[in-house]
Coordinates of N, CA and C and ligand atoms in Angstrom, one line a residue:
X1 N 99.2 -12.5 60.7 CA 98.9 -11.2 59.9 C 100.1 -10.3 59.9
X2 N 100.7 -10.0 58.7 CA 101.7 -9.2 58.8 C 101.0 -7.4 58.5
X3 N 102.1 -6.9 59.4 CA 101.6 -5.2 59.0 C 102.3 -5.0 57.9
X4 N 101.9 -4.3 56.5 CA 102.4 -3.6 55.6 C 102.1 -2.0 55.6
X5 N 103.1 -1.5 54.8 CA 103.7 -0.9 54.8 C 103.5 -0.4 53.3
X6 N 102.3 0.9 52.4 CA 103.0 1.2 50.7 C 103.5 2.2 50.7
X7 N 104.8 2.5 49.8 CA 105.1 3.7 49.4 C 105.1 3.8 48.3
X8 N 104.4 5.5 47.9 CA 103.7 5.8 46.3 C 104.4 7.1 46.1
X9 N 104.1 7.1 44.7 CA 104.2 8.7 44.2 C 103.0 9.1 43.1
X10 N 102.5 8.3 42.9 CA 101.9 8.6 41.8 C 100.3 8.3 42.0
X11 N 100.2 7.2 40.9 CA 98.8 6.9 40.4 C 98.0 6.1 41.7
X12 N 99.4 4.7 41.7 CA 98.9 3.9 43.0 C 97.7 2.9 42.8
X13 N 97.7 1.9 41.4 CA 96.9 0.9 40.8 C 97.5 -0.2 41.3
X14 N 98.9 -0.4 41.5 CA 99.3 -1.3 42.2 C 99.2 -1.5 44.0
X15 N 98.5 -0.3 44.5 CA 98.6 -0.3 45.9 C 97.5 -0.6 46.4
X16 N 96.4 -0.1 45.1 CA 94.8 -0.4 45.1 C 94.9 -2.0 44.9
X17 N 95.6 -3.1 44.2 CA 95.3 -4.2 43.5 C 95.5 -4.7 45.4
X18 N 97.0 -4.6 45.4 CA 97.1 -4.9 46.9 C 96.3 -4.7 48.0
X19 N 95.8 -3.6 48.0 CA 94.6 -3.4 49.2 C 93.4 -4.3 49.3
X20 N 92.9 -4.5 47.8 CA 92.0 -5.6 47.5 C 91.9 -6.7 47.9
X21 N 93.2 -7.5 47.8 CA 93.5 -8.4 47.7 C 93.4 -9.0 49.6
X22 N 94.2 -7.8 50.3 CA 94.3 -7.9 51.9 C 93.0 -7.8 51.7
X23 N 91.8 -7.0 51.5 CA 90.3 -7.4 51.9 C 89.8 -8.4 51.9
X24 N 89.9 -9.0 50.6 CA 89.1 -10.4 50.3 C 90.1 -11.2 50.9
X25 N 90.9 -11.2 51.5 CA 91.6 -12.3 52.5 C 92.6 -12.9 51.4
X26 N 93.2 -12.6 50.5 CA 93.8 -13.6 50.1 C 95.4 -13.3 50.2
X27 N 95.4 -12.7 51.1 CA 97.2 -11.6 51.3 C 96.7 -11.7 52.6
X28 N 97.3 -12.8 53.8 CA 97.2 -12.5 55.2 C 98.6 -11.4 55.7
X29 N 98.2 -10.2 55.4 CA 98.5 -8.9 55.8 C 97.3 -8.1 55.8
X30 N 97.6 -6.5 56.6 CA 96.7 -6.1 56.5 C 97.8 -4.1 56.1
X31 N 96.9 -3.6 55.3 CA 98.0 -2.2 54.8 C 97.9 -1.3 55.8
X32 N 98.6 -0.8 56.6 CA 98.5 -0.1 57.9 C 98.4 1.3 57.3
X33 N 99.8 1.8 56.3 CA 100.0 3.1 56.0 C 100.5 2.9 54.5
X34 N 100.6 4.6 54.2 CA 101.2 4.6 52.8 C 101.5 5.8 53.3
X35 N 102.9 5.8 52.4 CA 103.3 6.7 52.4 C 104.1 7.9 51.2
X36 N 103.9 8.6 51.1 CA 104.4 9.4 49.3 C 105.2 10.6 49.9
X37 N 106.2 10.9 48.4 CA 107.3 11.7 48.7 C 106.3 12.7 47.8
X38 N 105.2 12.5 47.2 CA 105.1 13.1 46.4 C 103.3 14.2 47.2
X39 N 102.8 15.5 47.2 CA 101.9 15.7 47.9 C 100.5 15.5 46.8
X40 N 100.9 15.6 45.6 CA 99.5 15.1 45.0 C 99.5 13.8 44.4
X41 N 99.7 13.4 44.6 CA 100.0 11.7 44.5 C 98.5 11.2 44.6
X42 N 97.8 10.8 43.1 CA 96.5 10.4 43.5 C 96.1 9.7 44.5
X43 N 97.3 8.1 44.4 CA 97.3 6.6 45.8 C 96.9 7.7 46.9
X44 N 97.3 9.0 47.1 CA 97.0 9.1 49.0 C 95.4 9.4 48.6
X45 N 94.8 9.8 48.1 CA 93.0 9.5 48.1 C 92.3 8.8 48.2
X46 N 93.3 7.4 47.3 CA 92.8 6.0 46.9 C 92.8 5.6 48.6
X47 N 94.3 5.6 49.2 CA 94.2 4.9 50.4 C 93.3 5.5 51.2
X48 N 93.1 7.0 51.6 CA 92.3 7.6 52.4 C 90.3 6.9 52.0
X49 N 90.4 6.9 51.0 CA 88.9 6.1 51.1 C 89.0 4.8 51.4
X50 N 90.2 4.1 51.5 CA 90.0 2.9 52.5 C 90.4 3.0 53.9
X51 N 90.5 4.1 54.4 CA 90.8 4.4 55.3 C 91.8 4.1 56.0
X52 N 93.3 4.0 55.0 CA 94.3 4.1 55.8 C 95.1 5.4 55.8
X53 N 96.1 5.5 57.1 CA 96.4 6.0 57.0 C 97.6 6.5 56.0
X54 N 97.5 7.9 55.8 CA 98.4 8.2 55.0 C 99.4 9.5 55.7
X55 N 100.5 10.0 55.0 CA 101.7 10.7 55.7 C 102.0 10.9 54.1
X56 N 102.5 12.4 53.8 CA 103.2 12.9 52.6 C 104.4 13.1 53.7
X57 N 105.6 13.1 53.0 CA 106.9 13.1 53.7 C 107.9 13.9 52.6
X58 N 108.1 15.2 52.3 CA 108.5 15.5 51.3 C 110.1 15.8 51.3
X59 N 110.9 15.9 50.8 CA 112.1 15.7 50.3 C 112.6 17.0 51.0
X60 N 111.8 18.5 50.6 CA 111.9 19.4 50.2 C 112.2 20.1 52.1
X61 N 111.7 19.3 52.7 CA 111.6 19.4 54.6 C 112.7 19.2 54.7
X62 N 113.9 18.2 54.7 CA 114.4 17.5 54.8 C 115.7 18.2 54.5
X63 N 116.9 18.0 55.3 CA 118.5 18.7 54.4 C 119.0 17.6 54.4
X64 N 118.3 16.4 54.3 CA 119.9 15.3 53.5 C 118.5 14.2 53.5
X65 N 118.9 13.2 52.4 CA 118.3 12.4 51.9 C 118.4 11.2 53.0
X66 N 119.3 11.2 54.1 CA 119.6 10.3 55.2 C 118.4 11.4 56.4
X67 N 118.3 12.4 56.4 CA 117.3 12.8 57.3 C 115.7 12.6 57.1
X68 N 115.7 12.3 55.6 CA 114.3 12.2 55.0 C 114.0 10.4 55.5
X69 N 114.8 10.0 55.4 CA 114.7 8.5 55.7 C 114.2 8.5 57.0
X70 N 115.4 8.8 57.7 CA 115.1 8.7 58.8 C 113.4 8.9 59.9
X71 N 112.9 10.1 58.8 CA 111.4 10.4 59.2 C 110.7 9.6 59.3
X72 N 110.5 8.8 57.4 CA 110.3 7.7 57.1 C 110.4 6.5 57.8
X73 N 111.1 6.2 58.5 CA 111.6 5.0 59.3 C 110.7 5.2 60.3
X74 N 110.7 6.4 61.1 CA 110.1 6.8 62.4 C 108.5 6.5 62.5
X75 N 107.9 6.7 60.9 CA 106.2 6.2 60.7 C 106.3 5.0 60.8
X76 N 107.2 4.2 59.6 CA 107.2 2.3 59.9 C 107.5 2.1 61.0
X77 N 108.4 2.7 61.6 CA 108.2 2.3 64.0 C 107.0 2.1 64.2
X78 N 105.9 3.2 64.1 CA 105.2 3.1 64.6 C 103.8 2.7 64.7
X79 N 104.3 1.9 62.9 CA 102.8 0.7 62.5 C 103.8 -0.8 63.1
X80 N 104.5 -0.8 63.4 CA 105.3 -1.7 63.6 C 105.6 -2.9 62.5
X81 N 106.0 -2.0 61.2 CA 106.0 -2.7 59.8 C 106.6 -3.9 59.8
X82 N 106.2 -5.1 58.9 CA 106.7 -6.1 58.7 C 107.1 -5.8 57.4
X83 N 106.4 -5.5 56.7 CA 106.8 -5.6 54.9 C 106.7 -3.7 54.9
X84 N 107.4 -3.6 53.8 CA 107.5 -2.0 53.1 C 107.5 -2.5 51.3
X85 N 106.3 -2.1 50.8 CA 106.1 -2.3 49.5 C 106.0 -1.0 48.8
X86 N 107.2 -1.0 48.0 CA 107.4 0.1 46.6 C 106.5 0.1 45.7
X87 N 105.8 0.9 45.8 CA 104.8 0.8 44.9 C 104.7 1.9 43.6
X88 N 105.5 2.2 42.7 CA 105.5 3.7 41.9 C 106.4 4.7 43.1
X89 N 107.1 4.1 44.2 CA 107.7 5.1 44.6 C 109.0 5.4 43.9
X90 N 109.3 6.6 43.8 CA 110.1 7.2 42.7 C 111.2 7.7 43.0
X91 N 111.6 7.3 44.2 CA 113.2 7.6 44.5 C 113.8 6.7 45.7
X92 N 115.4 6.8 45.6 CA 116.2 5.5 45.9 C 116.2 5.9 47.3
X93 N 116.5 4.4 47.8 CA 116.7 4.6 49.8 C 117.7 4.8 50.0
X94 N 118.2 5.3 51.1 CA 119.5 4.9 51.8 C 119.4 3.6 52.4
X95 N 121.1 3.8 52.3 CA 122.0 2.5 53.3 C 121.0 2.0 54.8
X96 N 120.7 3.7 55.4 CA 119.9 3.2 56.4 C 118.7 2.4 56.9
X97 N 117.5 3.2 55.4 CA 116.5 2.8 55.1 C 116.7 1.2 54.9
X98 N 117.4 1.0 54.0 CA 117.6 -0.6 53.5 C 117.6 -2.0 54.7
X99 N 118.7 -1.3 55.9 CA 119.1 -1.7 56.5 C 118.7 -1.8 57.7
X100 N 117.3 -1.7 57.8 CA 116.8 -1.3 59.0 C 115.4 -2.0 58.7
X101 N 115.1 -2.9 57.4 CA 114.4 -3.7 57.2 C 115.1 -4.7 56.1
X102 N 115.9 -5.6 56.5 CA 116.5 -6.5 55.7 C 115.6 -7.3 55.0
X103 N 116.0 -7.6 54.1 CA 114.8 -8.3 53.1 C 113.5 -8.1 52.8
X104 N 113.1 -6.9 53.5 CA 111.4 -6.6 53.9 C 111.3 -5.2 52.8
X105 N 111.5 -5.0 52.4 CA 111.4 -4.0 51.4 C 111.3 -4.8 50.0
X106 N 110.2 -4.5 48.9 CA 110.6 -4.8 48.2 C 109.6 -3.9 46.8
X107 N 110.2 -4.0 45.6 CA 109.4 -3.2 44.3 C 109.0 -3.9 43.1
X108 N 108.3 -3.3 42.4 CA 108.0 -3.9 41.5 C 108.6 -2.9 40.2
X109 N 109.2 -3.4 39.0 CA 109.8 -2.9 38.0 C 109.3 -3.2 36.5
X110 N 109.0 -2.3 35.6 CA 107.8 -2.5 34.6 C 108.8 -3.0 33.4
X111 N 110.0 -4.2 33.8 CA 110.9 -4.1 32.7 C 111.4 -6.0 33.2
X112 N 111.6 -6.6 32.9 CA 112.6 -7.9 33.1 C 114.1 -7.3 33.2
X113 N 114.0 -7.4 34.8 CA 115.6 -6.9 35.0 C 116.3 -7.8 34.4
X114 N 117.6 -7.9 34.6 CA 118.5 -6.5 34.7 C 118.5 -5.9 33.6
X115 N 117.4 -5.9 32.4 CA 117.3 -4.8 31.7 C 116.9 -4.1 31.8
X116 N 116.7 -2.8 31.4 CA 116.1 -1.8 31.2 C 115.3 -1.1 33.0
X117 N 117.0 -0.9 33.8 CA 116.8 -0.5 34.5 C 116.5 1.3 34.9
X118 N 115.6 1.9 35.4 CA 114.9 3.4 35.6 C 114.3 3.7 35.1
X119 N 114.6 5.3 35.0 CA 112.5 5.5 34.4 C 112.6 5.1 33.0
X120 N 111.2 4.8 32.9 CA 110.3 4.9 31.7 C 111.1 3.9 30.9
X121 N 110.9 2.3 31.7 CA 111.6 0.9 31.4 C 110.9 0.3 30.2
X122 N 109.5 1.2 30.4 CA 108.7 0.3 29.0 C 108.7 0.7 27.6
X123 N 109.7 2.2 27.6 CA 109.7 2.7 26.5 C 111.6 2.3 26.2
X124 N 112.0 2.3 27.2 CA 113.5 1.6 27.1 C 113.6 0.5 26.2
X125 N 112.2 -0.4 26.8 CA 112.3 -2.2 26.2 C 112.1 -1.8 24.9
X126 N 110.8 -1.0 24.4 CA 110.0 -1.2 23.2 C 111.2 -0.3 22.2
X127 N 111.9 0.8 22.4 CA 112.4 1.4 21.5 C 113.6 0.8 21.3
X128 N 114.3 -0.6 21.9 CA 115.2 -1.3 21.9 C 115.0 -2.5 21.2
X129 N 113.3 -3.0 20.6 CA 113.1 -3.5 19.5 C 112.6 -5.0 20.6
X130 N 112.8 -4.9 21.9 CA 112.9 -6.7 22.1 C 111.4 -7.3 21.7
X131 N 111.4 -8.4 22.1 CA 110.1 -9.3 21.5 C 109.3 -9.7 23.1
X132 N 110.3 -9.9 23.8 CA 109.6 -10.3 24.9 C 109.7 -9.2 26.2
X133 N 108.9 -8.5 26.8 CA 108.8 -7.8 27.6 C 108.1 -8.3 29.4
X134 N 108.2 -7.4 30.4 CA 107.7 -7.8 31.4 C 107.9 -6.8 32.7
X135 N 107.1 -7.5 34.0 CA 108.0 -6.4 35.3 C 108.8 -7.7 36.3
X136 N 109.1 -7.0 37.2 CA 109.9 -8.1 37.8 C 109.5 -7.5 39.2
X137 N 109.1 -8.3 40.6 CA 109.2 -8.1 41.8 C 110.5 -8.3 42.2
X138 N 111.5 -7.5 42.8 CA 112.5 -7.3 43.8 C 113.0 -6.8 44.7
X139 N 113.7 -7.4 45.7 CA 113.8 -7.0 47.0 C 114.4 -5.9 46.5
X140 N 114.8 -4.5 47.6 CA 115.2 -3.7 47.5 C 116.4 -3.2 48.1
X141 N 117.8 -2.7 47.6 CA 118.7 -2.5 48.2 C 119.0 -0.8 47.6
X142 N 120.4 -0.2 48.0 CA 120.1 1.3 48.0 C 121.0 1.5 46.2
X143 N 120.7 0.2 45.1 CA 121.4 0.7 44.2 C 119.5 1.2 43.3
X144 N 119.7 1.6 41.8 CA 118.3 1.7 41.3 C 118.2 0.4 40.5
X145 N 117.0 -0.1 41.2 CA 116.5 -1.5 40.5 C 117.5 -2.6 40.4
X146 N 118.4 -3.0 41.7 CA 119.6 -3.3 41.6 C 119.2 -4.9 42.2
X147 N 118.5 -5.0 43.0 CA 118.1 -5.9 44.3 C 118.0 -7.2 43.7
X148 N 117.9 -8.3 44.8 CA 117.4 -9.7 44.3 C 116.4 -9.8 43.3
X149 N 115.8 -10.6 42.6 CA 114.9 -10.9 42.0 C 114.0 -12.1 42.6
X150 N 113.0 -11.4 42.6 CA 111.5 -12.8 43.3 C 110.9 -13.1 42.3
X151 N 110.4 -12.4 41.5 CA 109.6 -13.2 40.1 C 109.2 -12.2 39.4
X152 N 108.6 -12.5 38.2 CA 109.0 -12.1 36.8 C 108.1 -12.6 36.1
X153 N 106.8 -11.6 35.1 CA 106.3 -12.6 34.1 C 106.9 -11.3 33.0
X154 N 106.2 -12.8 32.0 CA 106.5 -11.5 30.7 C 105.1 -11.3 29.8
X155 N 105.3 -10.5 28.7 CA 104.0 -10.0 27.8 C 104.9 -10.5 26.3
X156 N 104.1 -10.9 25.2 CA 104.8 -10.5 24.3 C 104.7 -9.8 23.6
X157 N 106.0 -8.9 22.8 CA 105.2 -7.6 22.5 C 105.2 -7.8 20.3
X158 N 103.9 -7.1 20.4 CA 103.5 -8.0 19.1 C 104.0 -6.6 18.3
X159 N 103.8 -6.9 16.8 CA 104.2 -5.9 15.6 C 103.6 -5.0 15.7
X160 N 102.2 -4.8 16.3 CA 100.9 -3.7 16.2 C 101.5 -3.3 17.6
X161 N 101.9 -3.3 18.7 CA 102.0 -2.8 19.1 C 102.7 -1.2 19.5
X162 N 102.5 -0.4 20.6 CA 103.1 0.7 20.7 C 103.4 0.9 22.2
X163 N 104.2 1.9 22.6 CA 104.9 1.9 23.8 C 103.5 2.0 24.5
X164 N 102.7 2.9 24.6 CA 101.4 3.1 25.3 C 100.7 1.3 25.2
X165 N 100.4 0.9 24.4 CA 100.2 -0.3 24.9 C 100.4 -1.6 25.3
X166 N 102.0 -1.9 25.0 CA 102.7 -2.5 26.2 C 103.1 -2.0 27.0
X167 N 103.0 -0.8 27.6 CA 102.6 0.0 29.1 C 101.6 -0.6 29.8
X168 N 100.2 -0.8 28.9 CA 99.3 -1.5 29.7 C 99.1 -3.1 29.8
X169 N 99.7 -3.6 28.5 CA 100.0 -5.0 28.9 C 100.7 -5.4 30.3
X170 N 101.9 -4.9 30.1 CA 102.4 -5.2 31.3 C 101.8 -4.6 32.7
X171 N 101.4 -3.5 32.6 CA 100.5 -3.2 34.3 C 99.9 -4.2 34.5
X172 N 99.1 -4.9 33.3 CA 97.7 -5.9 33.7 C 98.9 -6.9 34.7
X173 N 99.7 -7.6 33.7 CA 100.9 -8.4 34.4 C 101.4 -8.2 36.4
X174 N 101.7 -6.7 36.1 CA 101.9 -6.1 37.4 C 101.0 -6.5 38.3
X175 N 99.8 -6.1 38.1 CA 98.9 -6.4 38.7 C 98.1 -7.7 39.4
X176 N 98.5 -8.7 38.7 CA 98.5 -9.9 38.8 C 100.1 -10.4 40.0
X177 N 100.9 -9.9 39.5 CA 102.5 -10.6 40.1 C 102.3 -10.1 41.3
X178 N 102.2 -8.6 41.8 CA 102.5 -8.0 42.5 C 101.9 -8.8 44.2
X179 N 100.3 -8.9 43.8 CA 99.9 -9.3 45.0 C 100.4 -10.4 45.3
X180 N 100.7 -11.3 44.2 CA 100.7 -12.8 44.6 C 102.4 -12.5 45.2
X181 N 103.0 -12.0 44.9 CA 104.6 -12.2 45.6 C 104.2 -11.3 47.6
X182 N 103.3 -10.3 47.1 CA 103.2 -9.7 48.9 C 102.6 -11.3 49.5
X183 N 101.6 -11.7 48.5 CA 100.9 -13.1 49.7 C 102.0 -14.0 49.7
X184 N 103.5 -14.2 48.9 CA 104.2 -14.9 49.1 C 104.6 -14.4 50.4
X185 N 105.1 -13.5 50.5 CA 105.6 -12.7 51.9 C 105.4 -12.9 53.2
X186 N 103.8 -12.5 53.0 CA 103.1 -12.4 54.1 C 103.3 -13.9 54.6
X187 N 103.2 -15.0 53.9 CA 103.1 -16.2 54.2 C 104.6 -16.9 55.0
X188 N 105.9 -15.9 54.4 CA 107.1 -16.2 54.8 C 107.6 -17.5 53.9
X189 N 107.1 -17.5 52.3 CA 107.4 -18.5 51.7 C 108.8 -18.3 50.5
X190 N 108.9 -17.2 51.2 CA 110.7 -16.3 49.7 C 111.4 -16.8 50.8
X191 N 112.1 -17.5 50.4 CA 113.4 -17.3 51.2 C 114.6 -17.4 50.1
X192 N 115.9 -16.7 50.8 CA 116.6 -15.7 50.3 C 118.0 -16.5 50.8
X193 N 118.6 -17.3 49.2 CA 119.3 -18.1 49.5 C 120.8 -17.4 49.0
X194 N 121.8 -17.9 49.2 CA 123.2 -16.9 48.8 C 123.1 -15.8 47.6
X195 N 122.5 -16.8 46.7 CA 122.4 -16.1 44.5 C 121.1 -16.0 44.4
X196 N 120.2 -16.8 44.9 CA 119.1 -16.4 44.5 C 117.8 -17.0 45.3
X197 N 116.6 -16.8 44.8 CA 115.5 -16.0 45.8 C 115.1 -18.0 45.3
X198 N 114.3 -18.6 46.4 CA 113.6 -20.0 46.2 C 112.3 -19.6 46.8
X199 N 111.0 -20.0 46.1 CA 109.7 -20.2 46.6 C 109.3 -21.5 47.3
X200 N 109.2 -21.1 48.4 CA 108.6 -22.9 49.6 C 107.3 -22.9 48.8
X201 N 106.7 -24.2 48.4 CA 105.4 -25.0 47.9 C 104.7 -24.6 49.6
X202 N 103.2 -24.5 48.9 CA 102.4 -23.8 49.7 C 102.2 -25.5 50.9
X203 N 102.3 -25.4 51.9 CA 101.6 -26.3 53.1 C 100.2 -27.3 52.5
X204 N 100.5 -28.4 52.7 CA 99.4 -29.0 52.1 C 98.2 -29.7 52.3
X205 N 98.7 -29.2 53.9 CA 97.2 -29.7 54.8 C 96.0 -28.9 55.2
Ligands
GRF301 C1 104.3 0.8 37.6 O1 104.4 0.7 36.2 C2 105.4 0.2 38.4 O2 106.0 -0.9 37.7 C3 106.4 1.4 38.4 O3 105.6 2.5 38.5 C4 104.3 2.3 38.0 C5 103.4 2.6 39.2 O4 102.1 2.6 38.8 N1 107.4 1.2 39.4 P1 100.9 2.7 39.9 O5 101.2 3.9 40.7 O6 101.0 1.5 40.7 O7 99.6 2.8 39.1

């Protein structure tokens, strides 16, 4: 069982899909904490009625963006985190943060990198005309949306469509990728080769 680790700011539909998923056993992890830069961040309610715990950690406490980490760091000490999952969290780590869980951080991105990296990626894709859209799971390093790539589906985005609803196409997507790459995790089945990320075939006994 690995300890996880969410960080939110927002809504927190991807933190919920994941918590589900560690219930019904299919993610051998279990979510210890969450944690948000943000203090009304719906996710901290979501997680408090499953009773984890939660920490707001605000920016605003903080005189340097390496001191705010540092806080941060100090809570994953003390669930003794294996994984840290970005979940809608909405601002970049430091060098420290990064570095103090190699490989174990990772986000989810509502765009097929390396396009249409930062906010508001689905209105980037759609007013850029493309045909095929998507999000992408990747590890995390301290550039924005800069990291490895683990996997990726896509949506296609039709003539009728509008930014609002390949917004939700693709969540549905998110929602689906997100858990299955933490249960890749949990399992220790990414491994993280010079250029690029390989999935080990699941054990077959
Ligand atoms: C998702 O679209 C995710 O890809 C992006 O932020 C949004 C978070 O949504 N990073 P939610 O908070 O998980 O509902």
């Amino acid at each position: 069982m690995k300890n996880l680790a969410i960080m939110v700011s927002g809504r927190g539909s991807n933190m919920v899909n994941i918590v589900e998923e560690t219930k019904k056993g299919n993610i051998k992890g279990r979510v210890k904490v969450v944690i948000s830069n943000k203090a009304d961040a719906p996710a901290l309610e979501k997680a408090k009625a499953y009773g984890i715990d939660t920490y707001t950690v605000l920016q605003s406490d903080f005189s340097s963006k390496s001191e705010y980490d540092k806080k941060v760091i100090e809570i994953l000490k003390g669930y003794d985190i294996d994984l840290v999952v970005l979940a809608g969290y909405m601002k970049l780590l430091t060098k420290e943060f990064v570095d103090a869980y190699p490989n174990r951080i990772v986000n989810i991105h509502p765009a097929l990198l390396p396009s249409f990296r930062g906010l508001d990626a689905q209105k980037q894709a759609f007013d850029f005309g493309v045909k095929i859209a998507g999000c992408t799971v990747h590890f995390v390093d301290e550039g924005m949306d800069t990291g490895k790539i683990i996997a990726q589906r896509a949506v296609i985005v039709d003539e009728e469509d509008t930014v609002e609803s390949l917004t939700e196409k693709i969540l549905k997507e998110e929602h689906k990728l997100y858990p299955y790459v933490v249960k890749l995790l949990c399992e220790d089945r990414v491994i993280v080769e010079e250029n690029k990320i390989r999935i080990k075939e699941e054990d077959s006994h």
